[in-house]
C-alpha cells in the first residue's frame, strides 16, 4: 500500500508543496477527531464515562508526545499554537529578566521564536542577533554565537530547522554555549519535526516547541520545559494551579478532539511507517523511513532547481545541513505571481516572507520575499516533476 492512500486530501491529485505552512493529515487523524466528537464531547476530571474518555485522551497525549520529544510526560504542555506558547513564556520571562539582561536570537528564526523575546526590550532587556554566514548559504556558526553572548545573557533562541531556507543549525552546540554562561536555550522544532524526530535530551535544550499541524496532525502545539525550570517561570495562571505544574502553561480548556486527532497521527507514524513498534522505538523507525523517502527528492530537487535559467536559490546549495525546503526566486518575476501560475497547474507553494522576516531582510528580499517549495514524506516524483515543469513554463 502506498503512503499517499493514507492521506485523503492527496486523492485530489493536487501537488501540496507548501508543507512548511501545514501538512496534510492521515485518515487515522481524521478518524480520531470524528470518533471523539461522535461518542461524547466532554471535559476532563469527572467520573462519568465521557469525561473519563477525555481525561484519558489528554493523558495519553502527554505521554505519547513526551515520547516524541524524548522527555517526561510532566514536561509537556499543550497549547493552541507555537506562537501562543512562546508568548506565554515571554510574559514569564518579563518577570524574571530586566535592565542589563541580554537575550540572543538567531538570524534564521521564524517570528514565533523572535518577536516574543523582542518584547522583553520593554523591560530593558537587550536583544542581540546571532548572524548567519550568508556567503555560506545562511549557515549558523557556533563560534559566532560565542562572540555574541556574555555573562549577562539569559536566553539563547535558535531554530532546529529554518522555515525559510531549510537550514539545520547545530542546536546542541548552541545549548552548550548558552549553558556556559548560565543562560537557558530554547529551540523551535516546528520545521524540524516533520523531517527528523526531536530529541531534547540529546540536544540539551531547556525548552522546545513544535506544531502538530506541521507533523501531519491537527492545529495544536506542544511545549517542552525542563522539569527543574518549571517552578521558576512565573506565568499568568489561575491562583490554585501549583507553580511546579505544567498546567500553568495551559490556560483554559484543551482542544480534546484535536488531541484525539494527534494520537491518530502518532498511531499512523508508528503503525504505517514504524512497523507497528510501540513508543519512541516506533517513532524512531518511522522517522528513519521518512528520512529515507525524503533524501532522494531533496538531492534531486536541489539539482534540478539550480538548472532552471534565471532561478536564484537561497540557502545551502547541497543536501548537507538542510531539510527539503527550497527558497528561490525567478528573475524578473514577483514571487506571488509565480505562486499563482503554479497553482493554475496544480502545484501549491508559498510566496512572501512566511514570518521569517530576519532572513528576508538579510537577503535583501523584504518585503516581497521569495517562493518556497517544501516537501514531506508523502511527496512524489510526480509532484516534483510538476513543480519543475511549472517553473520552466513561467514567463
mmCIF file of C-alpha atoms in Angstrom:
data_model
loop_
_atom_site.group_PDB
_atom_site.id
_atom_site.type_symbol
_atom_site.label_atom_id
_atom_site.label_comp_id
_atom_site.label_asym_id
_atom_site.label_seq_id
_atom_site.Cartn_x
_atom_site.Cartn_y
_atom_site.Cartn_z
ATOM 1 C CA UNK A 1 0.000 0.000 0.000
ATOM 2 C CA UNK A 2 1.368 3.415 -0.936
ATOM 3 C CA UNK A 3 1.854 6.100 1.674
ATOM 4 C CA UNK A 4 -0.357 8.533 -0.233
ATOM 5 C CA UNK A 5 -3.509 6.437 0.236
ATOM 6 C CA UNK A 6 -3.442 7.213 3.968
ATOM 7 C CA UNK A 7 -3.958 10.928 3.201
ATOM 8 C CA UNK A 8 -7.446 11.643 1.807
ATOM 9 C CA UNK A 9 -6.535 15.138 0.571
ATOM 10 C CA UNK A 10 -3.870 13.706 -1.731
ATOM 11 C CA UNK A 11 -6.537 11.839 -3.743
ATOM 12 C CA UNK A 12 -7.360 15.135 -5.474
ATOM 13 C CA UNK A 13 -4.129 14.955 -7.462
ATOM 14 C CA UNK A 14 -3.114 18.454 -6.366
ATOM 15 C CA UNK A 15 0.595 18.703 -5.517
ATOM 16 C CA UNK A 16 0.893 20.092 -1.991
ATOM 17 C CA UNK A 17 4.360 21.644 -1.891
ATOM 18 C CA UNK A 18 3.634 24.145 0.841
ATOM 19 C CA UNK A 19 4.085 21.604 3.605
ATOM 20 C CA UNK A 20 6.163 24.036 5.663
ATOM 21 C CA UNK A 21 2.953 26.019 6.193
ATOM 22 C CA UNK A 22 0.966 22.954 7.210
ATOM 23 C CA UNK A 23 0.982 19.278 6.322
ATOM 24 C CA UNK A 24 -1.869 17.062 5.155
ATOM 25 C CA UNK A 25 -3.313 14.640 7.701
ATOM 26 C CA UNK A 26 -3.696 10.850 7.551
ATOM 27 C CA UNK A 27 -7.025 9.094 7.846
ATOM 28 C CA UNK A 28 -6.151 7.976 11.388
ATOM 29 C CA UNK A 29 -6.066 11.624 12.497
ATOM 30 C CA UNK A 30 -9.432 12.403 10.919
ATOM 31 C CA UNK A 31 -10.990 9.278 12.434
ATOM 32 C CA UNK A 32 -9.606 10.144 15.877
ATOM 33 C CA UNK A 33 -11.266 13.567 15.800
ATOM 34 C CA UNK A 34 -14.537 12.173 14.457
ATOM 35 C CA UNK A 35 -14.633 9.335 16.960
ATOM 36 C CA UNK A 36 -14.093 11.659 19.930
ATOM 37 C CA UNK A 37 -16.791 14.107 18.826
ATOM 38 C CA UNK A 38 -19.189 11.333 17.815
ATOM 39 C CA UNK A 39 -19.065 9.465 21.106
ATOM 40 C CA UNK A 40 -19.011 12.422 23.506
ATOM 41 C CA UNK A 41 -17.570 15.913 23.688
ATOM 42 C CA UNK A 42 -16.805 16.251 27.377
ATOM 43 C CA UNK A 43 -14.336 17.949 29.663
ATOM 44 C CA UNK A 44 -11.826 16.202 31.893
ATOM 45 C CA UNK A 45 -11.715 15.190 35.533
ATOM 46 C CA UNK A 46 -15.208 13.846 36.272
ATOM 47 C CA UNK A 47 -16.230 10.228 36.998
ATOM 48 C CA UNK A 48 -18.747 9.713 34.172
ATOM 49 C CA UNK A 49 -17.639 7.833 31.011
ATOM 50 C CA UNK A 50 -17.388 10.755 28.572
ATOM 51 C CA UNK A 51 -15.241 12.785 30.958
ATOM 52 C CA UNK A 52 -13.100 9.757 31.720
ATOM 53 C CA UNK A 53 -12.558 9.306 27.959
ATOM 54 C CA UNK A 54 -11.479 12.947 27.598
ATOM 55 C CA UNK A 55 -9.139 12.620 30.586
ATOM 56 C CA UNK A 56 -7.582 9.510 29.066
ATOM 57 C CA UNK A 57 -7.095 11.273 25.714
ATOM 58 C CA UNK A 58 -5.305 14.165 27.420
ATOM 59 C CA UNK A 59 -3.044 11.928 29.483
ATOM 60 C CA UNK A 60 -2.232 9.658 26.552
ATOM 61 C CA UNK A 61 -1.396 12.744 24.523
ATOM 62 C CA UNK A 62 1.000 13.931 27.194
ATOM 63 C CA UNK A 63 2.649 10.520 27.443
ATOM 64 C CA UNK A 64 2.968 9.945 23.715
ATOM 65 C CA UNK A 65 4.144 13.491 22.990
ATOM 66 C CA UNK A 66 6.766 13.034 25.708
ATOM 67 C CA UNK A 67 7.981 10.014 23.728
ATOM 68 C CA UNK A 68 8.069 12.266 20.662
ATOM 69 C CA UNK A 69 10.176 14.896 22.478
ATOM 70 C CA UNK A 70 12.140 12.247 24.446
ATOM 71 C CA UNK A 71 11.243 13.776 27.793
ATOM 72 C CA UNK A 72 8.934 13.128 30.771
ATOM 73 C CA UNK A 73 5.138 13.499 30.429
ATOM 74 C CA UNK A 74 5.240 16.118 33.193
ATOM 75 C CA UNK A 75 7.440 18.289 30.978
ATOM 76 C CA UNK A 76 4.926 18.564 28.106
ATOM 77 C CA UNK A 77 2.462 21.460 27.926
ATOM 78 C CA UNK A 78 -0.356 21.652 25.384
ATOM 79 C CA UNK A 79 -1.289 24.840 23.538
ATOM 80 C CA UNK A 80 -3.242 26.166 20.552
ATOM 81 C CA UNK A 81 -0.170 27.256 18.571
ATOM 82 C CA UNK A 82 3.580 27.583 18.851
ATOM 83 C CA UNK A 83 3.296 31.368 18.816
ATOM 84 C CA UNK A 84 0.776 31.364 21.668
ATOM 85 C CA UNK A 85 3.068 29.167 23.756
ATOM 86 C CA UNK A 86 6.143 31.335 23.185
ATOM 87 C CA UNK A 87 4.227 34.471 24.140
ATOM 88 C CA UNK A 88 3.199 32.744 27.377
ATOM 89 C CA UNK A 89 6.892 32.096 28.019
ATOM 90 C CA UNK A 90 7.743 35.672 27.098
ATOM 91 C CA UNK A 91 5.383 37.023 29.727
ATOM 92 C CA UNK A 92 7.009 34.736 32.273
ATOM 93 C CA UNK A 93 10.489 35.907 31.275
ATOM 94 C CA UNK A 94 9.369 39.543 31.549
ATOM 95 C CA UNK A 95 9.051 38.941 35.295
ATOM 96 C CA UNK A 96 12.496 37.357 35.510
ATOM 97 C CA UNK A 97 14.626 39.467 33.157
ATOM 98 C CA UNK A 98 15.252 43.183 33.379
ATOM 99 C CA UNK A 99 17.612 46.075 32.790
ATOM 100 C CA UNK A 100 21.049 44.878 31.709
ATOM 101 C CA UNK A 101 19.989 41.331 30.882
ATOM 102 C CA UNK A 102 20.505 40.023 27.349
ATOM 103 C CA UNK A 103 18.737 37.635 25.003
ATOM 104 C CA UNK A 104 20.287 36.210 21.827
ATOM 105 C CA UNK A 105 18.172 35.152 18.846
ATOM 106 C CA UNK A 106 19.490 33.643 15.651
ATOM 107 C CA UNK A 107 19.044 35.426 12.335
ATOM 108 C CA UNK A 108 17.198 32.405 10.893
ATOM 109 C CA UNK A 109 14.241 32.497 13.272
ATOM 110 C CA UNK A 110 10.558 32.390 12.458
ATOM 111 C CA UNK A 111 8.966 35.286 14.326
ATOM 112 C CA UNK A 112 7.379 32.870 16.811
ATOM 113 C CA UNK A 113 10.894 32.468 18.238
ATOM 114 C CA UNK A 114 11.876 36.110 17.872
ATOM 115 C CA UNK A 115 9.053 38.608 18.471
ATOM 116 C CA UNK A 116 8.195 37.267 21.955
ATOM 117 C CA UNK A 117 11.801 37.808 23.040
ATOM 118 C CA UNK A 118 11.998 41.235 21.392
ATOM 119 C CA UNK A 119 9.062 42.252 23.578
ATOM 120 C CA UNK A 120 11.395 41.924 26.557
ATOM 121 C CA UNK A 121 13.097 45.124 25.384
ATOM 122 C CA UNK A 122 10.236 46.939 27.122
ATOM 123 C CA UNK A 123 11.783 45.678 30.374
ATOM 124 C CA UNK A 124 15.236 46.936 29.447
ATOM 125 C CA UNK A 125 16.485 43.620 28.086
ATOM 126 C CA UNK A 126 18.972 43.921 25.234
ATOM 127 C CA UNK A 127 18.338 41.652 22.255
ATOM 128 C CA UNK A 128 21.368 40.538 20.277
ATOM 129 C CA UNK A 129 21.315 38.684 16.941
ATOM 130 C CA UNK A 130 23.437 35.658 16.129
ATOM 131 C CA UNK A 131 24.169 36.475 12.492
ATOM 132 C CA UNK A 132 24.132 33.833 9.780
ATOM 133 C CA UNK A 133 27.000 33.441 7.327
ATOM 134 C CA UNK A 134 25.186 34.383 4.153
ATOM 135 C CA UNK A 135 28.229 33.791 1.967
ATOM 136 C CA UNK A 136 27.888 30.142 3.048
ATOM 137 C CA UNK A 137 24.190 29.850 2.277
ATOM 138 C CA UNK A 138 22.904 31.144 5.600
ATOM 139 C CA UNK A 139 24.816 28.826 7.908
ATOM 140 C CA UNK A 140 24.895 29.474 11.658
ATOM 141 C CA UNK A 141 28.418 29.017 13.015
ATOM 142 C CA UNK A 142 28.589 28.214 16.773
ATOM 143 C CA UNK A 143 31.822 30.228 17.076
ATOM 144 C CA UNK A 144 29.838 33.310 16.046
ATOM 145 C CA UNK A 145 27.415 32.680 18.922
ATOM 146 C CA UNK A 146 30.333 32.624 21.368
ATOM 147 C CA UNK A 147 31.245 36.108 20.165
ATOM 148 C CA UNK A 148 27.727 37.413 20.853
ATOM 149 C CA UNK A 149 26.928 36.004 24.293
ATOM 150 C CA UNK A 150 28.168 37.456 27.557
ATOM 151 C CA UNK A 151 27.818 36.821 31.291
ATOM 152 C CA UNK A 152 24.590 38.880 31.054
ATOM 153 C CA UNK A 153 22.986 36.520 28.522
ATOM 154 C CA UNK A 154 19.857 34.911 29.972
ATOM 155 C CA UNK A 155 18.360 33.141 26.948
ATOM 156 C CA UNK A 156 19.500 31.858 23.556
ATOM 157 C CA UNK A 157 16.792 31.151 20.966
ATOM 158 C CA UNK A 158 17.677 29.075 17.925
ATOM 159 C CA UNK A 159 15.688 27.135 15.368
ATOM 160 C CA UNK A 160 16.338 23.448 14.723
ATOM 161 C CA UNK A 161 15.408 23.977 11.066
ATOM 162 C CA UNK A 162 14.777 27.315 9.394
ATOM 163 C CA UNK A 163 11.307 27.519 7.864
ATOM 164 C CA UNK A 164 12.685 29.815 5.152
ATOM 165 C CA UNK A 165 15.882 28.139 3.944
ATOM 166 C CA UNK A 166 15.631 24.679 5.483
ATOM 167 C CA UNK A 167 18.979 25.125 7.287
ATOM 168 C CA UNK A 168 19.515 22.808 10.278
ATOM 169 C CA UNK A 169 21.850 24.507 12.805
ATOM 170 C CA UNK A 170 23.881 22.706 15.451
ATOM 171 C CA UNK A 171 21.430 23.196 18.319
ATOM 172 C CA UNK A 172 23.376 21.025 20.748
ATOM 173 C CA UNK A 173 26.407 23.290 20.319
ATOM 174 C CA UNK A 174 24.223 26.357 20.858
ATOM 175 C CA UNK A 175 22.768 24.896 24.060
ATOM 176 C CA UNK A 176 26.233 24.080 25.377
ATOM 177 C CA UNK A 177 27.428 27.630 24.678
ATOM 178 C CA UNK A 178 24.321 29.097 26.326
ATOM 179 C CA UNK A 179 24.817 26.968 29.413
ATOM 180 C CA UNK A 180 28.474 28.008 29.644
ATOM 181 C CA UNK A 181 27.330 31.487 30.718
ATOM 182 C CA UNK A 182 24.352 30.268 32.755
ATOM 183 C CA UNK A 183 21.749 31.043 30.088
ATOM 184 C CA UNK A 184 18.771 28.944 29.036
ATOM 185 C CA UNK A 185 18.338 27.672 25.499
ATOM 186 C CA UNK A 186 15.051 27.318 23.622
ATOM 187 C CA UNK A 187 14.695 25.731 20.203
ATOM 188 C CA UNK A 188 11.947 25.976 17.604
ATOM 189 C CA UNK A 189 11.218 22.432 16.382
ATOM 190 C CA UNK A 190 8.266 23.401 14.182
ATOM 191 C CA UNK A 191 10.044 22.990 10.855
ATOM 192 C CA UNK A 192 12.393 20.250 12.067
ATOM 193 C CA UNK A 193 9.852 17.783 13.420
ATOM 194 C CA UNK A 194 8.143 16.773 10.138
ATOM 195 C CA UNK A 195 11.528 15.600 8.815
ATOM 196 C CA UNK A 196 13.502 14.399 11.853
ATOM 197 C CA UNK A 197 12.413 13.070 15.240
ATOM 198 C CA UNK A 198 13.198 15.578 18.011
ATOM 199 C CA UNK A 199 15.406 14.602 20.952
ATOM 200 C CA UNK A 200 15.556 17.240 23.657
ATOM 201 C CA UNK A 201 17.845 15.081 25.770
ATOM 202 C CA UNK A 202 20.440 14.807 23.013
ATOM 203 C CA UNK A 203 20.253 18.497 22.132
ATOM 204 C CA UNK A 204 20.481 19.597 25.759
ATOM 205 C CA UNK A 205 17.951 22.425 25.366
ATOM 206 C CA UNK A 206 15.891 23.699 28.272
ATOM 207 C CA UNK A 207 12.725 24.438 26.287
ATOM 208 C CA UNK A 208 11.417 23.420 22.880
ATOM 209 C CA UNK A 209 8.177 23.623 20.940
ATOM 210 C CA UNK A 210 6.536 22.299 17.794
ATOM 211 C CA UNK A 211 3.201 22.482 15.989
ATOM 212 C CA UNK A 212 1.245 19.271 15.458
ATOM 213 C CA UNK A 213 -0.268 20.569 12.218
ATOM 214 C CA UNK A 214 3.199 20.665 10.658
ATOM 215 C CA UNK A 215 3.607 16.990 11.644
ATOM 216 C CA UNK A 216 0.513 15.636 9.857
ATOM 217 C CA UNK A 217 -1.817 16.476 12.749
ATOM 218 C CA UNK A 218 -4.457 18.994 13.881
ATOM 219 C CA UNK A 219 -3.911 22.637 14.785
ATOM 220 C CA UNK A 220 -2.242 22.162 18.157
ATOM 221 C CA UNK A 221 1.182 22.872 19.608
ATOM 222 C CA UNK A 222 3.331 21.397 22.350
ATOM 223 C CA UNK A 223 5.947 22.894 24.643
ATOM 224 C CA UNK A 224 8.747 21.079 26.450
ATOM 225 C CA UNK A 225 10.018 22.740 29.623
ATOM 226 C CA UNK A 226 12.774 21.041 31.599
ATOM 227 C CA UNK A 227 11.306 19.904 34.905
ATOM 228 C CA UNK A 228 13.802 21.780 37.086
ATOM 229 C CA UNK A 229 12.826 25.105 35.477
ATOM 230 C CA UNK A 230 9.058 24.725 35.785
ATOM 231 C CA UNK A 231 8.554 26.357 39.164
ATOM 232 C CA UNK A 232 10.908 29.220 38.280
ATOM 233 C CA UNK A 233 8.707 30.513 35.459
ATOM 234 C CA UNK A 234 6.051 32.935 36.804
ATOM 235 C CA UNK A 235 3.194 32.592 34.301
ATOM 236 C CA UNK A 236 -0.276 34.106 34.194
ATOM 237 C CA UNK A 237 -2.313 31.328 35.775
ATOM 238 C CA UNK A 238 -5.334 30.524 37.887
ATOM 239 C CA UNK A 239 -4.433 31.075 41.534
ATOM 240 C CA UNK A 240 -4.876 27.445 42.606
ATOM 241 C CA UNK A 241 -2.553 25.969 39.958
ATOM 242 C CA UNK A 242 0.768 24.995 41.634
ATOM 243 C CA UNK A 243 3.903 26.772 40.472
ATOM 244 C CA UNK A 244 5.556 23.477 39.567
ATOM 245 C CA UNK A 245 2.628 22.298 37.439
ATOM 246 C CA UNK A 246 2.757 22.429 33.652
ATOM 247 C CA UNK A 247 -0.964 23.313 33.749
ATOM 248 C CA UNK A 248 0.134 26.902 34.310
ATOM 249 C CA UNK A 249 1.108 26.952 30.619
ATOM 250 C CA UNK A 250 -2.375 25.714 29.629
ATOM 251 C CA UNK A 251 -4.943 28.420 30.458
ATOM 252 C CA UNK A 252 -8.464 27.324 29.640
ATOM 253 C CA UNK A 253 -9.701 24.029 28.252
ATOM 254 C CA UNK A 254 -7.640 21.931 25.870
ATOM 255 C CA UNK A 255 -8.824 21.090 22.360
ATOM 256 C CA UNK A 256 -9.661 17.489 23.241
ATOM 257 C CA UNK A 257 -10.832 16.455 19.786
ATOM 258 C CA UNK A 258 -7.560 17.820 18.422
ATOM 259 C CA UNK A 259 -5.664 15.733 20.959
ATOM 260 C CA UNK A 260 -7.554 12.658 19.770
ATOM 261 C CA UNK A 261 -6.531 13.514 16.216
ATOM 262 C CA UNK A 262 -2.878 13.906 17.216
ATOM 263 C CA UNK A 263 -2.991 10.466 18.829
ATOM 264 C CA UNK A 264 -4.257 9.188 15.476
ATOM 265 C CA UNK A 265 -1.320 10.826 13.706
ATOM 266 C CA UNK A 266 1.145 9.232 16.110
ATOM 267 C CA UNK A 267 -0.541 5.869 15.524
ATOM 268 C CA UNK A 268 -0.118 6.393 11.774
ATOM 269 C CA UNK A 269 3.595 7.099 12.240
ATOM 270 C CA UNK A 270 4.184 4.066 14.421
ATOM 271 C CA UNK A 271 1.913 1.609 12.603
ATOM 272 C CA UNK A 272 2.328 2.535 8.945
ATOM 273 C CA UNK A 273 5.902 3.840 8.920
ATOM 274 C CA UNK A 274 7.350 2.339 12.103
ATOM 275 C CA UNK A 275 6.464 -1.297 11.565
ATOM 276 C CA UNK A 276 3.943 -1.359 14.391
ATOM 277 C CA UNK A 277 6.547 -0.861 17.103
ATOM 278 C CA UNK A 278 5.268 0.910 20.240
ATOM 279 C CA UNK A 279 6.522 4.086 21.907
ATOM 280 C CA UNK A 280 9.591 6.010 20.874
ATOM 281 C CA UNK A 281 11.033 2.956 19.143
ATOM 282 C CA UNK A 282 8.159 3.026 16.679
ATOM 283 C CA UNK A 283 8.647 6.751 16.106
ATOM 284 C CA UNK A 284 12.376 6.276 15.553
ATOM 285 C CA UNK A 285 11.660 3.608 12.949
ATOM 286 C CA UNK A 286 9.058 5.849 11.312
ATOM 287 C CA UNK A 287 11.496 8.735 11.017
ATOM 288 C CA UNK A 288 14.171 6.530 9.552
ATOM 289 C CA UNK A 289 11.618 5.749 6.848
ATOM 290 C CA UNK A 290 10.718 9.441 6.452
ATOM 291 C CA UNK A 291 14.380 10.416 6.065
ATOM 292 C CA UNK A 292 14.939 7.657 3.512
ATOM 293 C CA UNK A 293 11.919 8.776 1.491
ATOM 294 C CA UNK A 294 12.812 12.450 1.531
ATOM 295 C CA UNK A 295 16.560 12.386 0.948
ATOM 296 C CA UNK A 296 16.493 11.374 -2.758
ATOM 297 C CA UNK A 297 13.897 14.049 -3.501
ATOM 298 C CA UNK A 298 15.962 16.691 -1.674
ATOM 299 C CA UNK A 299 19.019 15.824 -3.732
ATOM 300 C CA UNK A 300 17.092 15.776 -6.991
ATOM 301 C CA UNK A 301 15.173 18.993 -6.274
ATOM 302 C CA UNK A 302 18.356 20.920 -5.485
ATOM 303 C CA UNK A 303 19.993 19.727 -8.685
ATOM 304 C CA UNK A 304 17.002 20.410 -10.935
ATOM 305 C CA UNK A 305 16.098 23.787 -9.452
ATOM 306 C CA UNK A 306 19.621 25.116 -9.946
ATOM 307 C CA UNK A 307 19.484 24.123 -13.626
ATOM 308 C CA UNK A 308 16.489 26.368 -14.363
ATOM 309 C CA UNK A 309 17.630 29.546 -16.186
ATOM 310 C CA UNK A 310 17.050 32.705 -14.156
ATOM 311 C CA UNK A 311 16.300 30.849 -10.911
ATOM 312 C CA UNK A 312 18.128 32.108 -7.831
ATOM 313 C CA UNK A 313 18.244 29.552 -4.997
ATOM 314 C CA UNK A 314 18.797 30.877 -1.474
ATOM 315 C CA UNK A 315 20.270 28.753 1.288
ATOM 316 C CA UNK A 316 22.547 25.746 1.343
ATOM 317 C CA UNK A 317 23.162 24.533 -2.221
ATOM 318 C CA UNK A 318 23.772 20.886 -1.218
ATOM 319 C CA UNK A 319 21.683 18.415 0.841
ATOM 320 C CA UNK A 320 24.025 18.510 3.831
ATOM 321 C CA UNK A 321 22.800 20.633 6.732
ATOM 322 C CA UNK A 322 19.284 21.210 5.439
ATOM 323 C CA UNK A 323 15.799 19.729 5.020
ATOM 324 C CA UNK A 324 13.644 19.668 1.897
ATOM 325 C CA UNK A 325 12.598 23.301 1.898
ATOM 326 C CA UNK A 326 13.649 25.353 -1.122
ATOM 327 C CA UNK A 327 13.609 29.145 -1.152
ATOM 328 C CA UNK A 328 14.115 30.825 -4.536
ATOM 329 C CA UNK A 329 13.049 33.495 -6.992
ATOM 330 C CA UNK A 330 12.769 33.679 -10.750
ATOM 331 C CA UNK A 331 14.495 36.674 -12.307
ATOM 332 C CA UNK A 332 12.033 39.432 -13.099
ATOM 333 C CA UNK A 333 9.075 37.543 -11.622
ATOM 334 C CA UNK A 334 7.224 38.700 -8.476
ATOM 335 C CA UNK A 335 7.047 35.731 -6.092
ATOM 336 C CA UNK A 336 3.291 35.802 -5.662
ATOM 337 C CA UNK A 337 2.758 35.864 -9.424
ATOM 338 C CA UNK A 338 4.860 32.700 -9.781
ATOM 339 C CA UNK A 339 2.848 31.047 -6.982
ATOM 340 C CA UNK A 340 -0.360 31.949 -8.804
ATOM 341 C CA UNK A 341 0.930 30.420 -12.043
ATOM 342 C CA UNK A 342 1.943 27.240 -10.256
ATOM 343 C CA UNK A 343 -1.465 26.982 -8.594
ATOM 344 C CA UNK A 344 -3.057 27.058 -12.048
ATOM 345 C CA UNK A 345 -1.153 23.884 -12.989
ATOM 346 C CA UNK A 346 -1.982 22.119 -9.723
ATOM 347 C CA UNK A 347 1.035 22.935 -7.574
ATOM 348 C CA UNK A 348 0.788 24.725 -4.215
ATOM 349 C CA UNK A 349 3.786 26.714 -2.983
ATOM 350 C CA UNK A 350 4.264 29.677 -0.652
ATOM 351 C CA UNK A 351 5.272 33.199 -1.607
ATOM 352 C CA UNK A 352 6.268 36.073 0.655
ATOM 353 C CA UNK A 353 8.205 36.099 3.918
ATOM 354 C CA UNK A 354 6.340 33.273 5.782
ATOM 355 C CA UNK A 355 7.069 35.068 9.082
ATOM 356 C CA UNK A 356 10.816 34.681 8.526
ATOM 357 C CA UNK A 357 11.407 38.415 8.491
ATOM 358 C CA UNK A 358 15.078 38.432 9.507
ATOM 359 C CA UNK A 359 16.304 36.087 6.742
ATOM 360 C CA UNK A 360 14.304 38.017 4.145
ATOM 361 C CA UNK A 361 15.776 41.305 5.297
ATOM 362 C CA UNK A 362 19.306 39.877 5.369
ATOM 363 C CA UNK A 363 18.888 38.582 1.803
ATOM 364 C CA UNK A 364 17.510 41.919 0.580
ATOM 365 C CA UNK A 365 14.159 40.326 -0.236
ATOM 366 C CA UNK A 366 11.945 42.333 2.079
ATOM 367 C CA UNK A 367 9.016 42.897 1.756
ATOM 368 C CA UNK A 368 8.101 40.761 -1.268
ATOM 369 C CA UNK A 369 10.094 37.749 -0.094
ATOM 370 C CA UNK A 370 10.573 34.661 -2.193
ATOM 371 C CA UNK A 371 8.922 31.482 -3.421
ATOM 372 C CA UNK A 372 9.104 28.477 -1.104
ATOM 373 C CA UNK A 373 8.533 24.866 -2.094
ATOM 374 C CA UNK A 374 8.630 22.338 0.730
ATOM 375 C CA UNK A 375 8.309 18.569 0.607
ATOM 376 C CA UNK A 376 7.018 15.962 3.040
ATOM 377 C CA UNK A 377 7.464 12.206 3.154
ATOM 378 C CA UNK A 378 4.332 11.776 1.013
ATOM 379 C CA UNK A 379 5.711 13.999 -1.761
ATOM 380 C CA UNK A 380 6.118 12.043 -5.002
ATOM 381 C CA UNK A 381 8.292 12.209 -8.081
ATOM 382 C CA UNK A 382 5.216 13.452 -9.953
ATOM 383 C CA UNK A 383 4.871 16.366 -7.539
ATOM 384 C CA UNK A 384 8.468 17.382 -8.147
ATOM 385 C CA UNK A 385 8.127 16.993 -11.927
ATOM 386 C CA UNK A 386 5.047 19.247 -11.898
ATOM 387 C CA UNK A 387 6.928 21.892 -9.913
ATOM 388 C CA UNK A 388 9.896 21.892 -12.281
ATOM 389 C CA UNK A 389 7.681 21.953 -15.376
ATOM 390 C CA UNK A 390 5.601 24.791 -13.918
ATOM 391 C CA UNK A 391 8.697 26.865 -13.154
ATOM 392 C CA UNK A 392 10.154 26.246 -16.602
ATOM 393 C CA UNK A 393 6.872 27.359 -18.129
ATOM 394 C CA UNK A 394 6.699 30.640 -16.177
ATOM 395 C CA UNK A 395 7.208 33.769 -18.216
#
